Amino acid sequence: MTTVLVTGGSGVLGRAIVPVLRGSGADVRVLSRRADGSPGECRGDLLTGDGLAQALSGVSTVIHAASQPSHPAADVTMTRTLLDAARAAGVGHLVYVSIVGCDQVRALPYYRAKTQAEALVAAGGVPFTVIRATQFHEFVAFLLSRAARWPLLPLPALPMQPVEVGAAAQQVAGVALGAPLGRAPDVVGPAVLTLPELARTWSAATGRPLRTLPLPVGQLFTPLIRPELPGVGRSWADWLAQQSTRPNAYAL
Ligand SMILES: NC(=O)c1ccc[n+]([C@@H]2O[C@H](COP(=O)([O-])OP(=O)(O)OC[C@H]3O[C@@H](n4cnc5c(N)ncnc54)[C@H](OP(=O)(O)O)[C@@H]3O)[C@@H](O)[C@H]2O)c1
């Protein structure tokens, strides 16, 4: 039986990946700093390395979905620490979850850190797959719910192609259960919308007022989309119609 350790298995993407893996018959361990000893959970900290050797014992595949977007340097440290431990444990496949176009957006420290972490994974001595996804519907909705507190929200007309987290989880789990690919196809949603369109439709679906000031600067800037790829999961519009008034996964 394949034993998979999911870092970030307690996070939004990780919580969607774990049942897919278990449904396929894999033995799944979740690494978390907050693990309480429940079956399948391992306490560990990727910044210090505490608990990692034990969590990785007997593991054939690691999905690395742990992240700290508000502390980008932590993602680099965590990835380096994990790679060292995975190499020592003889892990046969490490899957790193990254972001579509991260290497094109140098202005964002988090995207620079993701690009650096991708490079570490590629040079890390563990057979690997990097799989990039676009922004999750859940994440976009969460950011908009926060932004709705602002009296006026300036938004560049940046095209985005958000994807439902459950559909992204299916793709990540599928890749993890296969052989290392180096780079997997990007995971994108079925429709491209600009940020102001996302905001307007979110506001209409939730009934929460959101005053936006669309800025034209994003029109020629398209690193975050892959319209040529087949999108997966529900469209933003369908997801909004069914989910917009339910509790947001990022607010739990
Ligand atoms: N959000 C998006 O729209 C999006 C889009 C594309 C790609 N991604 C990528 O997908 C991955 C998952 O994102 P997400 O939004 O699901 O993240 P999330 O919900 O914020 O979860 C972050 C996870 O990281 C873990 N973590 C943080 N610091 C840790 C540490 N020192 N040691 C061990 N675990 C640690 C947390 O576990 P504990 O707190 O339980 O320890 C938590 O499970 C990230 O790599 C992200 O870049 C996200």
Coordinates of C-alpha atoms in Angstrom, one line a residue, residues 117-246:
A117 CA 10.9 26.6 -3.5
E118 CA 10.2 25.0 -6.9
A119 CA 13.9 25.3 -7.8
L120 CA 14.8 23.7 -4.4
V121 CA 12.5 20.8 -5.1
A122 CA 14.0 20.4 -8.6
A123 CA 17.5 20.2 -7.2
G124 CA 16.6 18.4 -4.0
G125 CA 17.6 14.9 -4.9
V126 CA 14.1 13.4 -4.4
P127 CA 12.1 12.3 -7.4
F128 CA 9.5 15.1 -7.8
T129 CA 6.5 16.6 -9.4
V130 CA 5.8 20.3 -9.3
I131 CA 2.1 21.0 -9.9
R132 CA 0.9 24.6 -10.2
A133 CA -2.7 25.7 -9.7
T134 CA -4.5 28.9 -10.2
Q135 CA -6.2 30.7 -7.3
F136 CA -9.0 28.7 -5.6
H137 CA -12.6 30.0 -5.8
E138 CA -12.6 29.7 -2.0
F139 CA -9.5 31.9 -1.7
V140 CA -10.8 34.6 -4.1
A141 CA -14.1 34.7 -2.2
F142 CA -12.3 35.0 1.1
L143 CA -10.2 37.9 -0.1
L144 CA -13.2 39.7 -1.5
S145 CA -15.1 39.3 1.7
R146 CA -12.2 41.0 3.5
A147 CA -12.0 43.7 0.9
A148 CA -15.7 44.4 1.2
R149 CA -14.9 46.3 4.4
W150 CA -13.1 48.9 2.4
P151 CA -15.1 51.9 1.2
L152 CA -13.6 51.7 -2.3
L153 CA -11.5 48.9 -3.8
P154 CA -9.2 49.7 -6.6
L155 CA -8.8 46.6 -8.7
P156 CA -6.6 46.1 -11.8
A157 CA -8.4 44.4 -14.7
L158 CA -6.1 41.4 -14.2
P159 CA -7.4 38.2 -15.9
M160 CA -7.8 35.2 -13.6
Q161 CA -8.9 31.7 -14.0
P162 CA -9.9 30.5 -10.5
V163 CA -10.4 26.8 -9.8
E164 CA -12.6 25.0 -7.3
V165 CA -10.4 23.6 -4.5
G166 CA -12.0 20.1 -4.7
A167 CA -11.1 19.8 -8.4
A168 CA -7.6 21.0 -7.8
A169 CA -7.3 18.4 -5.0
Q170 CA -8.3 15.6 -7.4
Q171 CA -5.5 16.6 -9.8
V172 CA -2.9 16.9 -7.1
A173 CA -3.9 13.5 -5.6
G174 CA -3.9 11.9 -9.0
V175 CA -0.4 13.1 -9.7
A176 CA 0.8 12.0 -6.3
L177 CA -0.4 8.4 -6.9
G178 CA 1.5 8.2 -10.2
A179 CA 5.2 8.3 -11.1
P180 CA 7.2 11.5 -10.6
L181 CA 6.8 13.8 -13.7
G182 CA 9.1 16.7 -12.9
R183 CA 6.4 19.1 -14.0
A184 CA 2.7 18.3 -14.1
P185 CA 0.2 20.1 -16.3
D186 CA -1.1 23.3 -14.7
V187 CA -4.5 23.1 -12.9
V188 CA -6.9 25.8 -14.0
G189 CA -10.6 26.6 -13.7
P190 CA -13.0 26.6 -16.7
A191 CA -13.4 30.4 -17.2
V192 CA -11.3 33.5 -17.3
L193 CA -12.6 36.6 -15.6
T194 CA -11.0 39.8 -14.6
L195 CA -10.6 40.8 -11.0
P196 CA -13.4 43.5 -11.3
E197 CA -15.7 40.9 -12.8
L198 CA -15.0 38.4 -10.0
A199 CA -15.7 41.2 -7.5
R200 CA -18.9 42.3 -9.2
T201 CA -20.3 38.7 -9.5
W202 CA -19.3 37.9 -5.9
S203 CA -21.1 41.0 -4.6
A204 CA -24.2 40.1 -6.6
A205 CA -24.2 36.5 -5.4
T206 CA -23.6 37.3 -1.7
G207 CA -25.6 40.6 -1.6
R208 CA -22.6 42.3 0.0
P209 CA -21.9 45.7 -1.4
L210 CA -18.5 46.1 -2.9
R211 CA -17.5 49.4 -4.5
T212 CA -14.7 48.8 -7.0
L213 CA -12.5 51.1 -9.0
P214 CA -11.4 49.1 -12.0
L215 CA -7.9 50.0 -13.2
P216 CA -7.0 49.1 -16.8
V217 CA -3.4 48.2 -16.1
G218 CA -3.8 44.4 -16.0
Q219 CA -5.1 44.1 -19.6
L220 CA -1.8 43.0 -21.1
F221 CA -0.6 41.1 -18.0
T222 CA -1.8 37.5 -18.2
P223 CA 0.7 35.3 -16.3
L224 CA -2.0 33.9 -13.9
I225 CA -4.1 32.2 -16.6
R226 CA -3.8 29.3 -19.1
P227 CA -6.9 29.6 -21.2
E228 CA -5.6 27.0 -23.7
L229 CA -5.8 24.3 -21.0
P230 CA -9.0 22.4 -20.2
G231 CA -10.4 23.8 -17.0
V232 CA -11.5 21.5 -14.1
G233 CA -14.3 21.7 -11.6
R234 CA -17.2 24.1 -11.4
S235 CA -17.0 27.5 -12.9
W236 CA -16.8 30.6 -10.7
A237 CA -20.4 31.4 -11.6
D238 CA -21.7 27.9 -10.7
W239 CA -19.6 27.7 -7.5
L240 CA -20.9 31.2 -6.4
A241 CA -24.5 30.1 -7.0
Q242 CA -24.1 27.1 -4.8
Q243 CA -21.4 28.1 -2.2
S244 CA -21.3 31.9 -1.8
T245 CA -23.5 32.1 1.3
R246 CA -21.9 29.1 3.0

